[in-house]
Coordinates of N, CA and C in Angstrom, one line a residue:
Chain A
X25 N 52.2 170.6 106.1 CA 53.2 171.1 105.1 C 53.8 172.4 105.6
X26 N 55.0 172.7 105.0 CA 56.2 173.5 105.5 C 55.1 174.9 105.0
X27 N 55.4 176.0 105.6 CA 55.1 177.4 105.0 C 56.2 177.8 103.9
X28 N 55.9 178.9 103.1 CA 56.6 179.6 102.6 C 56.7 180.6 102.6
X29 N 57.7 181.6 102.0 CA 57.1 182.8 102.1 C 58.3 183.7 101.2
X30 N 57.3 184.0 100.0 CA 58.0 185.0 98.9 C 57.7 185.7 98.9
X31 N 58.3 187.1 98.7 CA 57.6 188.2 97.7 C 56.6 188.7 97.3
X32 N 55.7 189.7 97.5 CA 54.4 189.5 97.1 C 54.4 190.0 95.2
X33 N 55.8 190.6 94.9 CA 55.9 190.8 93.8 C 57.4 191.5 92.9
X34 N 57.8 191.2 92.0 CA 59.0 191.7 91.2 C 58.8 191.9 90.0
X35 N 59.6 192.9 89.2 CA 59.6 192.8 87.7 C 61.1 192.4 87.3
X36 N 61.4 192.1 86.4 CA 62.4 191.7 85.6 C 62.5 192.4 84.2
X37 N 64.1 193.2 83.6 CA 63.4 193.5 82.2 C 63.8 191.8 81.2
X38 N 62.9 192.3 80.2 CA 63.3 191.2 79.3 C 64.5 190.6 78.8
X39 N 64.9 189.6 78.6 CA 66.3 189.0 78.7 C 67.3 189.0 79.1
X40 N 66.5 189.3 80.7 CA 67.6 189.5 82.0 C 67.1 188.4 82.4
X41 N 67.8 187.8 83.6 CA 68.1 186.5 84.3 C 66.4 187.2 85.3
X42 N 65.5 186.4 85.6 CA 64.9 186.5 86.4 C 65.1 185.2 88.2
X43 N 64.8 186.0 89.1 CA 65.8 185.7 90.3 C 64.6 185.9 91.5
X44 N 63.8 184.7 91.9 CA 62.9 184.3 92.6 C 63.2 183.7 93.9
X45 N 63.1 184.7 95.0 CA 63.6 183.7 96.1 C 62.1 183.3 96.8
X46 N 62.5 182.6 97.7 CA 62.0 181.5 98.7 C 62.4 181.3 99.7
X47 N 61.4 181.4 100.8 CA 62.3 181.2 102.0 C 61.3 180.0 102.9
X48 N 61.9 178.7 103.6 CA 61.3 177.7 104.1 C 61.7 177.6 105.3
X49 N 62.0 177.9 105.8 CA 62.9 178.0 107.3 C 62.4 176.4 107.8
X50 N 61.2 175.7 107.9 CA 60.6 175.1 108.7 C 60.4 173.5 107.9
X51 N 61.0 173.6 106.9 CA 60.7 172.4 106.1 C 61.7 171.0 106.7
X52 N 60.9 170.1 106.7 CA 61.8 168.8 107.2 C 62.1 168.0 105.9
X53 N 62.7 167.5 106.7 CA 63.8 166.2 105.4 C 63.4 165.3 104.5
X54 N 61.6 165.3 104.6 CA 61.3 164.5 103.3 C 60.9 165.2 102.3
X55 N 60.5 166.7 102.7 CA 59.8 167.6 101.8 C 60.6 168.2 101.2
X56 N 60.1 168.2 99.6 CA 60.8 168.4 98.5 C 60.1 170.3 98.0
X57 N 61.3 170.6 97.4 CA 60.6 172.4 97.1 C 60.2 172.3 95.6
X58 N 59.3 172.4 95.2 CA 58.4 172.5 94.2 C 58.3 174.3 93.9
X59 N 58.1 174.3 92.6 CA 57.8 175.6 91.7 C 56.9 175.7 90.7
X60 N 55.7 176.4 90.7 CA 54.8 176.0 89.9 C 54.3 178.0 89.4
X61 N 53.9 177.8 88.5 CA 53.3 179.1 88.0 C 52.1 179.1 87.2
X62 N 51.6 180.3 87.3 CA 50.0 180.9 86.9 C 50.1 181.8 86.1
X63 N 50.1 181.2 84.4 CA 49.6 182.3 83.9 C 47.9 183.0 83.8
X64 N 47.6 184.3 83.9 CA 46.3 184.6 84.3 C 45.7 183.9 84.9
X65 N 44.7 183.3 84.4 CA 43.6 182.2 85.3 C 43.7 180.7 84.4
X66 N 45.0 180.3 84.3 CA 45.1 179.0 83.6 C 45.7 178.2 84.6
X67 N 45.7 177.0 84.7 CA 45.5 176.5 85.0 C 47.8 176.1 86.0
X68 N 47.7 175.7 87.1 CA 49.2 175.9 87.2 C 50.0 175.2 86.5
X69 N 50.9 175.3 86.0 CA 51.9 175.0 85.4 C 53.5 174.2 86.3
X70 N 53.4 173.2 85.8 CA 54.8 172.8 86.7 C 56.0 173.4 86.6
X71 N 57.3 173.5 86.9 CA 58.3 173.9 86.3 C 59.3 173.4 86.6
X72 N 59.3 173.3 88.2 CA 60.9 172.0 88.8 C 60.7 172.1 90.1
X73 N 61.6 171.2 90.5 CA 61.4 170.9 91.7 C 62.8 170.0 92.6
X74 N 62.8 169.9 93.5 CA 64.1 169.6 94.1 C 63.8 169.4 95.9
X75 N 64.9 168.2 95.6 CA 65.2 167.8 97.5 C 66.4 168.7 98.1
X76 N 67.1 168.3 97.6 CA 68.9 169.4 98.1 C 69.5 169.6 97.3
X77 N 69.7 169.2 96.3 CA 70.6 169.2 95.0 C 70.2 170.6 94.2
X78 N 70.9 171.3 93.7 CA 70.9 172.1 92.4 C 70.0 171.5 91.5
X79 N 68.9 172.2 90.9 CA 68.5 171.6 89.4 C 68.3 172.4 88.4
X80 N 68.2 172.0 87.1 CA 68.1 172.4 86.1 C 67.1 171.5 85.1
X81 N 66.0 172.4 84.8 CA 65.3 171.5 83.0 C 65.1 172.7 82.1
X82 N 64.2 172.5 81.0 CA 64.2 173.2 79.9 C 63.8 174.8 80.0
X83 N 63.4 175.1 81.4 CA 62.4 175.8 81.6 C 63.5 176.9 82.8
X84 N 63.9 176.1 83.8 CA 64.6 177.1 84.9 C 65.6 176.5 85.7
X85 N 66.1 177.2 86.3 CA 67.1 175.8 87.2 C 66.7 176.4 88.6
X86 N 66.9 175.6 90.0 CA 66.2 176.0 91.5 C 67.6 175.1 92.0
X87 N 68.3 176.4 92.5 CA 69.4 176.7 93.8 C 68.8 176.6 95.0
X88 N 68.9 175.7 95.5 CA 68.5 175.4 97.3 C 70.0 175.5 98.2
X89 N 69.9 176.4 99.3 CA 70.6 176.4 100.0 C 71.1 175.4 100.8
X90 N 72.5 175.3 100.9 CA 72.8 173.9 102.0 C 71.9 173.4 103.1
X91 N 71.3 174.7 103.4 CA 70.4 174.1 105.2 C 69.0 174.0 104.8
X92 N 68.8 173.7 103.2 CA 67.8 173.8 103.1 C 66.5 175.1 103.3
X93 N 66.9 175.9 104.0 CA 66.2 176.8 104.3 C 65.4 177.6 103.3
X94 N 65.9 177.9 102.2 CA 65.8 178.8 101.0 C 66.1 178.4 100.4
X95 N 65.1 178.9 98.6 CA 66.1 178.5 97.4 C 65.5 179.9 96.5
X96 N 66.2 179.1 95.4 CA 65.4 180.3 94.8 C 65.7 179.8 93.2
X97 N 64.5 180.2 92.6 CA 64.3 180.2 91.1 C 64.3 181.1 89.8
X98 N 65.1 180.5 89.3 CA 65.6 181.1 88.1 C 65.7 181.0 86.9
X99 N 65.2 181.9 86.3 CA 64.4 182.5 84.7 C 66.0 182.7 83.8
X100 N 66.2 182.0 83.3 CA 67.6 182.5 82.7 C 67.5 184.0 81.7
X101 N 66.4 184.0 81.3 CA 66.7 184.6 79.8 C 65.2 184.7 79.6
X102 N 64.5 185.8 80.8 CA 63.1 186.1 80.9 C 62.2 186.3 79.6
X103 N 61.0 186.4 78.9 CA 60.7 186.7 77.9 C 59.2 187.2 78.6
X104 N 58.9 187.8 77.8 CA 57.3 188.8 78.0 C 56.5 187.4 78.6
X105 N 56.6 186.0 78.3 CA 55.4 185.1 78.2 C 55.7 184.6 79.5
X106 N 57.1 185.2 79.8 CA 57.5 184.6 81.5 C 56.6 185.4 82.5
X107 N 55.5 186.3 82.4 CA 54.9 187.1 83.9 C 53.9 186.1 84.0
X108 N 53.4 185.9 85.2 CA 52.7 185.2 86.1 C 52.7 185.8 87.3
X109 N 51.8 184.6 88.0 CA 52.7 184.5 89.5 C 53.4 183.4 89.5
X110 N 54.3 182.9 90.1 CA 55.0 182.0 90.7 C 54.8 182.0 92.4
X111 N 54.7 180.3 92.6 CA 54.3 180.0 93.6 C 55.6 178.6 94.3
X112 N 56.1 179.0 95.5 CA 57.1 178.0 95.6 C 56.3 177.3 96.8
X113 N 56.6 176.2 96.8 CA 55.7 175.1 97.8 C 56.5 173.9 98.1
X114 N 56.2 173.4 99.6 CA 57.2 172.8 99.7 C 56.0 171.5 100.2
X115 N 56.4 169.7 99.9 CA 55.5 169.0 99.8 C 56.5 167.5 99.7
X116 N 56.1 166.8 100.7 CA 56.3 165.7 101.0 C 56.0 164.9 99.6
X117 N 56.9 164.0 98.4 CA 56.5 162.8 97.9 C 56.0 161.6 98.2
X118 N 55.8 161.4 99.2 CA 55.0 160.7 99.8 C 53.6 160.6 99.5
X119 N 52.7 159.4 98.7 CA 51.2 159.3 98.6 C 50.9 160.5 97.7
X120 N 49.3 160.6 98.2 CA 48.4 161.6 97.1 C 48.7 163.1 98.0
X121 N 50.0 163.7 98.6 CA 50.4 164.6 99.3 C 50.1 165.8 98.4
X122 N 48.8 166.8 99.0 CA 48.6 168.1 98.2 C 49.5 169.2 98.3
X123 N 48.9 169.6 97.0 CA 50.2 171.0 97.0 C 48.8 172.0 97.9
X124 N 49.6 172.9 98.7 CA 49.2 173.5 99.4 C 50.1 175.3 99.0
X125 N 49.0 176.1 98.2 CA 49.4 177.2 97.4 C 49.4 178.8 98.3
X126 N 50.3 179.4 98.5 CA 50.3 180.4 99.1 C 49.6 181.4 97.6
X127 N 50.2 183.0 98.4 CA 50.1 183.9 97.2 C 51.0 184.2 96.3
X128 N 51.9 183.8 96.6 CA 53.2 183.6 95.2 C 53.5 185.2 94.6
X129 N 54.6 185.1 93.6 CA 54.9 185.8 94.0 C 54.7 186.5 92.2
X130 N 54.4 188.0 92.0 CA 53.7 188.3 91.1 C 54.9 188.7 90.4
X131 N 55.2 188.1 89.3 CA 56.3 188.6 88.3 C 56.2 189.3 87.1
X132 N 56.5 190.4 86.8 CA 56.2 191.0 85.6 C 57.6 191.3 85.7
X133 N 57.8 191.0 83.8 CA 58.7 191.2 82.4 C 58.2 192.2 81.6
X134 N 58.9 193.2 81.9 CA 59.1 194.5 81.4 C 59.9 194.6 80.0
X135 N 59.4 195.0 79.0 CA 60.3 195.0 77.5 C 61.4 195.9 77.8
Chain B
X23 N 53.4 165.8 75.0 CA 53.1 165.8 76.7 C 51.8 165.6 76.9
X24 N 51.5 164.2 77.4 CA 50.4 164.2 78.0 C 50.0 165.6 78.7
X25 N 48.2 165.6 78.7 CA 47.6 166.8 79.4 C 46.7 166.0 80.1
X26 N 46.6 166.9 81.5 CA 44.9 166.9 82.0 C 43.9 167.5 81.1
X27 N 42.8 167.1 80.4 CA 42.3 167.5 80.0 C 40.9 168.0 80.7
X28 N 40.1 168.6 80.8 CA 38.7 169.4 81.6 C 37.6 169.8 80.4
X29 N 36.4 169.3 81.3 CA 35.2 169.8 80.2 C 34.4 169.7 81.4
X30 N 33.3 171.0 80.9 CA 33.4 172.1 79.8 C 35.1 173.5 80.0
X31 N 34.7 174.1 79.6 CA 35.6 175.2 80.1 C 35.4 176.6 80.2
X32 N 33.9 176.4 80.2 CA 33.2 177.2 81.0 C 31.9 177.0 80.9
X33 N 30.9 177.1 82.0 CA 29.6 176.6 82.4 C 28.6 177.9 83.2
X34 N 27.8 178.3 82.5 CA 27.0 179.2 83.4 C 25.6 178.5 84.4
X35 N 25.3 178.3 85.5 CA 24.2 177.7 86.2 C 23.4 178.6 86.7
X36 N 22.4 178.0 86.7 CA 21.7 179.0 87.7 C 21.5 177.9 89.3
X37 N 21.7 179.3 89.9 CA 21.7 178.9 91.3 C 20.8 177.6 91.9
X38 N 21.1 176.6 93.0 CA 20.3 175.9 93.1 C 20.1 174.9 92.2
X39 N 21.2 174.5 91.1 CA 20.9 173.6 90.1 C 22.3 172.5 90.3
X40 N 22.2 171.5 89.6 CA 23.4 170.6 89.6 C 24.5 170.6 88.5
X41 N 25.8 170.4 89.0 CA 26.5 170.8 87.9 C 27.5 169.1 88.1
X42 N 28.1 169.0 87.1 CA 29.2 168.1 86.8 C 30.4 168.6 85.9
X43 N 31.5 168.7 86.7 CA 32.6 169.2 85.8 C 33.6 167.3 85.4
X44 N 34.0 167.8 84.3 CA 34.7 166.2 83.7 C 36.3 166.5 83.7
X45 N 37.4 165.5 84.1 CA 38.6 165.6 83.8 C 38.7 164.0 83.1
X46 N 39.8 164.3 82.7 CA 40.5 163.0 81.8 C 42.1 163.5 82.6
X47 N 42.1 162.8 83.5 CA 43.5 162.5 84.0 C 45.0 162.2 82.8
X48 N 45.9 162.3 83.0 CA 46.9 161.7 82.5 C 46.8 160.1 82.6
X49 N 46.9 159.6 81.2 CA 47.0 158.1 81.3 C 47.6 157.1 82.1
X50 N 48.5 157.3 82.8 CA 48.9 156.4 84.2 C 49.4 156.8 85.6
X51 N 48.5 158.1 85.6 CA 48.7 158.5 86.7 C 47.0 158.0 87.3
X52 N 47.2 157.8 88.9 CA 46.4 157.3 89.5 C 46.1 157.8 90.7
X53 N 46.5 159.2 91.1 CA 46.3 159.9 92.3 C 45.4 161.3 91.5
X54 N 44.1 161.5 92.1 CA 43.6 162.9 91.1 C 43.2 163.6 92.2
X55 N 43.1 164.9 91.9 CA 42.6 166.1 92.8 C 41.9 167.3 91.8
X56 N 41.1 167.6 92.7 CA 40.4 169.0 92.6 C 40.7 170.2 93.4
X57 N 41.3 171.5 92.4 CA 41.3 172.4 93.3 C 40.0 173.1 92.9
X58 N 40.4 174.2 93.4 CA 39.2 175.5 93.1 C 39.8 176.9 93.3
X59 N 39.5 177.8 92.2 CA 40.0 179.4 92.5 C 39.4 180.3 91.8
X60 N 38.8 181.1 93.2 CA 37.6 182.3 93.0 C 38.5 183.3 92.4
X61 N 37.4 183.9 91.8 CA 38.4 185.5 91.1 C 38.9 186.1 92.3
X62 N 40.3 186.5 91.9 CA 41.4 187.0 92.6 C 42.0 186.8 94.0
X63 N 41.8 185.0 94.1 CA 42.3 184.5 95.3 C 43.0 183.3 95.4
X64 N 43.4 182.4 95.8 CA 44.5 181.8 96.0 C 43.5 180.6 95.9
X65 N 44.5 179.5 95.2 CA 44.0 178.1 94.5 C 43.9 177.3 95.8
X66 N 42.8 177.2 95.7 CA 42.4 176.1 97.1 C 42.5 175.0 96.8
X67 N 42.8 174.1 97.4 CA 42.5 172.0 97.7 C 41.2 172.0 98.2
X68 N 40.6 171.1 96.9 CA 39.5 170.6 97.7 C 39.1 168.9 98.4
X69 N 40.2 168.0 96.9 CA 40.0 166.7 97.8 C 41.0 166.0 96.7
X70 N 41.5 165.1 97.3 CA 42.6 164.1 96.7 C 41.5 162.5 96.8
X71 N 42.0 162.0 95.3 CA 41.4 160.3 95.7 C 42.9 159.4 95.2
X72 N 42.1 158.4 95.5 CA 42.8 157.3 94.8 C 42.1 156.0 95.1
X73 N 42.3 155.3 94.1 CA 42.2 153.6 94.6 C 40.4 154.0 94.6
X74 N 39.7 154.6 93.9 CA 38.3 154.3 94.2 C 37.9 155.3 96.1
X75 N 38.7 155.8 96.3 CA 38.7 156.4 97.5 C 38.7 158.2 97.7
X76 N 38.2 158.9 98.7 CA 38.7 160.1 99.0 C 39.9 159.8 99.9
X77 N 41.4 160.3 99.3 CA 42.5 160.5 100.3 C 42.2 161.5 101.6
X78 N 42.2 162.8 100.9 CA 42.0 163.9 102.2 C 41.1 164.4 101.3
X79 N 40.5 165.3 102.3 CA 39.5 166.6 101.6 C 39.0 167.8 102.7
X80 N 39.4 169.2 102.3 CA 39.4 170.4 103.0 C 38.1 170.6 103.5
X81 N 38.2 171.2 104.1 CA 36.7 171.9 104.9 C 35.7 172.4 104.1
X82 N 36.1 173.0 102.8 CA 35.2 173.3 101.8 C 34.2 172.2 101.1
X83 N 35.1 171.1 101.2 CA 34.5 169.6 100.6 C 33.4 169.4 101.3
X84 N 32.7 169.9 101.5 CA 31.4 169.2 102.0 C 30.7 168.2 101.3
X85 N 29.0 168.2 101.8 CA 28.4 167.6 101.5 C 27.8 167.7 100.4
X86 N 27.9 169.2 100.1 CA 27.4 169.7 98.6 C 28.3 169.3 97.5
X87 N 29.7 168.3 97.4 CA 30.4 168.1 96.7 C 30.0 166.6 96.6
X88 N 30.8 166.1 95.4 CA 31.4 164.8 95.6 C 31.8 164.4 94.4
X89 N 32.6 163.4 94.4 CA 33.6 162.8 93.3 C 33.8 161.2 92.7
X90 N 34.5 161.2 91.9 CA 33.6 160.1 91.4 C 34.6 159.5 90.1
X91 N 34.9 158.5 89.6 CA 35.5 157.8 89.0 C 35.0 156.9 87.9
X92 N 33.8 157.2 87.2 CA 32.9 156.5 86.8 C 33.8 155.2 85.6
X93 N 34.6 155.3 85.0 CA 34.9 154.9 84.2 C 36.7 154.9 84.2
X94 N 37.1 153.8 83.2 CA 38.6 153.9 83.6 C 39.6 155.2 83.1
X95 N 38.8 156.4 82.7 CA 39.4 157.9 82.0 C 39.2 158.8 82.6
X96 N 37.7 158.9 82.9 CA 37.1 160.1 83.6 C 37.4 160.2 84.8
X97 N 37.1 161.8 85.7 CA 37.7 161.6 87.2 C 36.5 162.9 87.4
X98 N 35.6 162.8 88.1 CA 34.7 164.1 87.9 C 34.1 164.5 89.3
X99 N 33.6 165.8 89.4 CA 33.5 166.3 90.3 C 31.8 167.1 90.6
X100 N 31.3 166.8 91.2 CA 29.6 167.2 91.3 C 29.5 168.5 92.3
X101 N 28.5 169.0 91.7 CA 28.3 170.5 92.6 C 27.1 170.4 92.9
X102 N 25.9 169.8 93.9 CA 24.5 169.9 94.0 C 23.9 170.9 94.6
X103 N 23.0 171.6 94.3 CA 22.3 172.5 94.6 C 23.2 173.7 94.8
X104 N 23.9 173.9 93.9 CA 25.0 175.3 93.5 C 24.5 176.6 94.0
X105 N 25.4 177.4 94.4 CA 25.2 179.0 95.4 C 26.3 179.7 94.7
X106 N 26.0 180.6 95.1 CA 26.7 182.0 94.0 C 28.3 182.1 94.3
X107 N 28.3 182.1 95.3 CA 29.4 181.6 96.1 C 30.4 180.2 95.6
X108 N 30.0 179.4 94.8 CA 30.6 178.3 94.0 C 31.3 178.9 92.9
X109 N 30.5 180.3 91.9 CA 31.2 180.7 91.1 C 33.3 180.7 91.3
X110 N 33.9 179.8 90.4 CA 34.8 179.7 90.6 C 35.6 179.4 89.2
X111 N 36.8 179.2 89.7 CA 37.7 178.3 88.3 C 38.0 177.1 89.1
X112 N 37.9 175.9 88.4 CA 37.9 174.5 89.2 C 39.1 173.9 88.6
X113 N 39.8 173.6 89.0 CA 41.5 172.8 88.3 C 41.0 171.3 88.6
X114 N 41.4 170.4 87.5 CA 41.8 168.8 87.9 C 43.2 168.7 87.9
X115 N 43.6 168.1 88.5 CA 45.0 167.2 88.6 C 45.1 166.3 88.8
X116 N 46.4 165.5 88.4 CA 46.7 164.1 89.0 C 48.2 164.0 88.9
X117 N 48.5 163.0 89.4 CA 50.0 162.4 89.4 C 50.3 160.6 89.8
X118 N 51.4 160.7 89.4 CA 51.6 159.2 89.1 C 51.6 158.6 91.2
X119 N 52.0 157.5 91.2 CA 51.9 157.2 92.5 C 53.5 156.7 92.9
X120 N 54.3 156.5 91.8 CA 56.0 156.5 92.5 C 56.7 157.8 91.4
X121 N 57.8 157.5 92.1 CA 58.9 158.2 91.2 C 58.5 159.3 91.9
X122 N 58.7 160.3 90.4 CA 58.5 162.0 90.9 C 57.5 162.8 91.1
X123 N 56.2 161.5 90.8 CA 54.9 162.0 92.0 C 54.5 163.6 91.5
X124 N 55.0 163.7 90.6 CA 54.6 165.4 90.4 C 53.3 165.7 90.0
X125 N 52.7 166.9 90.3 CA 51.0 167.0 90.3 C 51.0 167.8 88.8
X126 N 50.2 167.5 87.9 CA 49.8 168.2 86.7 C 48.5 168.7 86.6
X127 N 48.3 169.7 85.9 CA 46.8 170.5 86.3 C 46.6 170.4 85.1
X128 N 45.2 170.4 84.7 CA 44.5 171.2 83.7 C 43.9 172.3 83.3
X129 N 43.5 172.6 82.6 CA 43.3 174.3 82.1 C 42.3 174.9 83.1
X130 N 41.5 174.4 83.5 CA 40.1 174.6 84.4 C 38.7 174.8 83.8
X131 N 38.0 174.7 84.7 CA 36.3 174.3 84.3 C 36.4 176.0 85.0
X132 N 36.1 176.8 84.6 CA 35.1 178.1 84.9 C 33.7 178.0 85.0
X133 N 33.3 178.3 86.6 CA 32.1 177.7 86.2 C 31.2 179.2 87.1
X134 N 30.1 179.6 86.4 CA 29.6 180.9 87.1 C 28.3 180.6 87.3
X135 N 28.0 181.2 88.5 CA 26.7 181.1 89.1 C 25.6 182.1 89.6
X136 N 24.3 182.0 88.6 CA 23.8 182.7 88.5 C 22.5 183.0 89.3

């Protein structure tokens, strides 16, 4: 699996746009960029995920760069329950293909 | 929304004893995994199955581990002769086998070793 490499940490204040980048330099054409988060010690959380295309669901939308290289995830409208870490991962759909978790990146929402 | 569900959700052992943590997978997903994550470090893989099988499994997976499908709900994971060093938070996941394949976790088994 591709590496990643975010941030070891950012704050955002509250119902500001929160703005998570990602950098993949090395990811090939089947591997898809996944976004997952941890609040405290619960258990991870999905949130989106994407091959090349822009996406958006109820939760964030994830801008990937044309070359693939980078994307980055975004908190529209942060709230106190948004800190975590966030963890971006990049992972072939192919089979029982593990997610493979770096140290992500520590978000605190500041009132 | 379907959940992974995990039991217990938290377990104290004493050292040297056998433990069993239980997941209930999502109802038609058919790919399950076990992570693991010590206080204050990064969510490890320990083993992916499917089909009645181990797909892959990390270096941590030893012999002191093993997993197990007993029934068509459960998906569970054994700790034999447990070391202090196991104290951990244990994740189950699973995911479907087409489409968007995406991995869902459950809350975790905390399991401490005494």
């Amino acid at each position: 699996d591709a590496k990643t490499t975010q941030p070891t940490s950012m704050d955002c204040a509250e119902g500001r746009a929160a703005n998570l980048p990602c950098n993949h330099s090395t990811i090939s054409g089947n591997e898809y960029v996944y976004w997952y988060r941890q609040i405290h010690s619960q258990g991870p959380q999905y949130i989106i995920h994407g091959l090349k295309n822009n996406e958006t669901n109820e939760m964030a939308s994830l801008i990937i760069t044309e070359d693939r290289k980078s994307s980055t995830l975004i908190l529209p409208h942060a709230t106190l329950r948004d800190t975590a870490v966030y963890y971006c991962i990049v992972r072939s759909n192919q089979g029982a293909q593990k997610l493979v978790f770096g140290q992500g990146t520590r978000l605190t929402i500041n009132p | 929304e379907p959940e992974v569900t995990q039991t217990p959700s938290h377990q104290v052992t004493q050292m040297g004893q056998e433990v069993i943590l239980r997941c209930v997978p999502i109802s038609n997903h058919l790919y399950f995994y076990w992570y693991r994550q010590i206080l204050g470090q990064k969510v490890e893989f320990l083993v992916s199955f499917y089909n009645n099988e181990i797909s892959e499994k990390s270096e941590i997976f030893d012999d002191q581990f093993s997993v197990e499908r007993p029934d068509g709900s459960n998906f569970t994971l054994k700790i034999r002769s447990t070391k202090l060093e196991d104290s951990a938070m244990y994740f189950c996941a699973s995911s479907e086998t087409t489409g968007r394949n995406t991995i869902y976790f459950g809350e975790g088994s905390w399991l401490t070793v005494v």
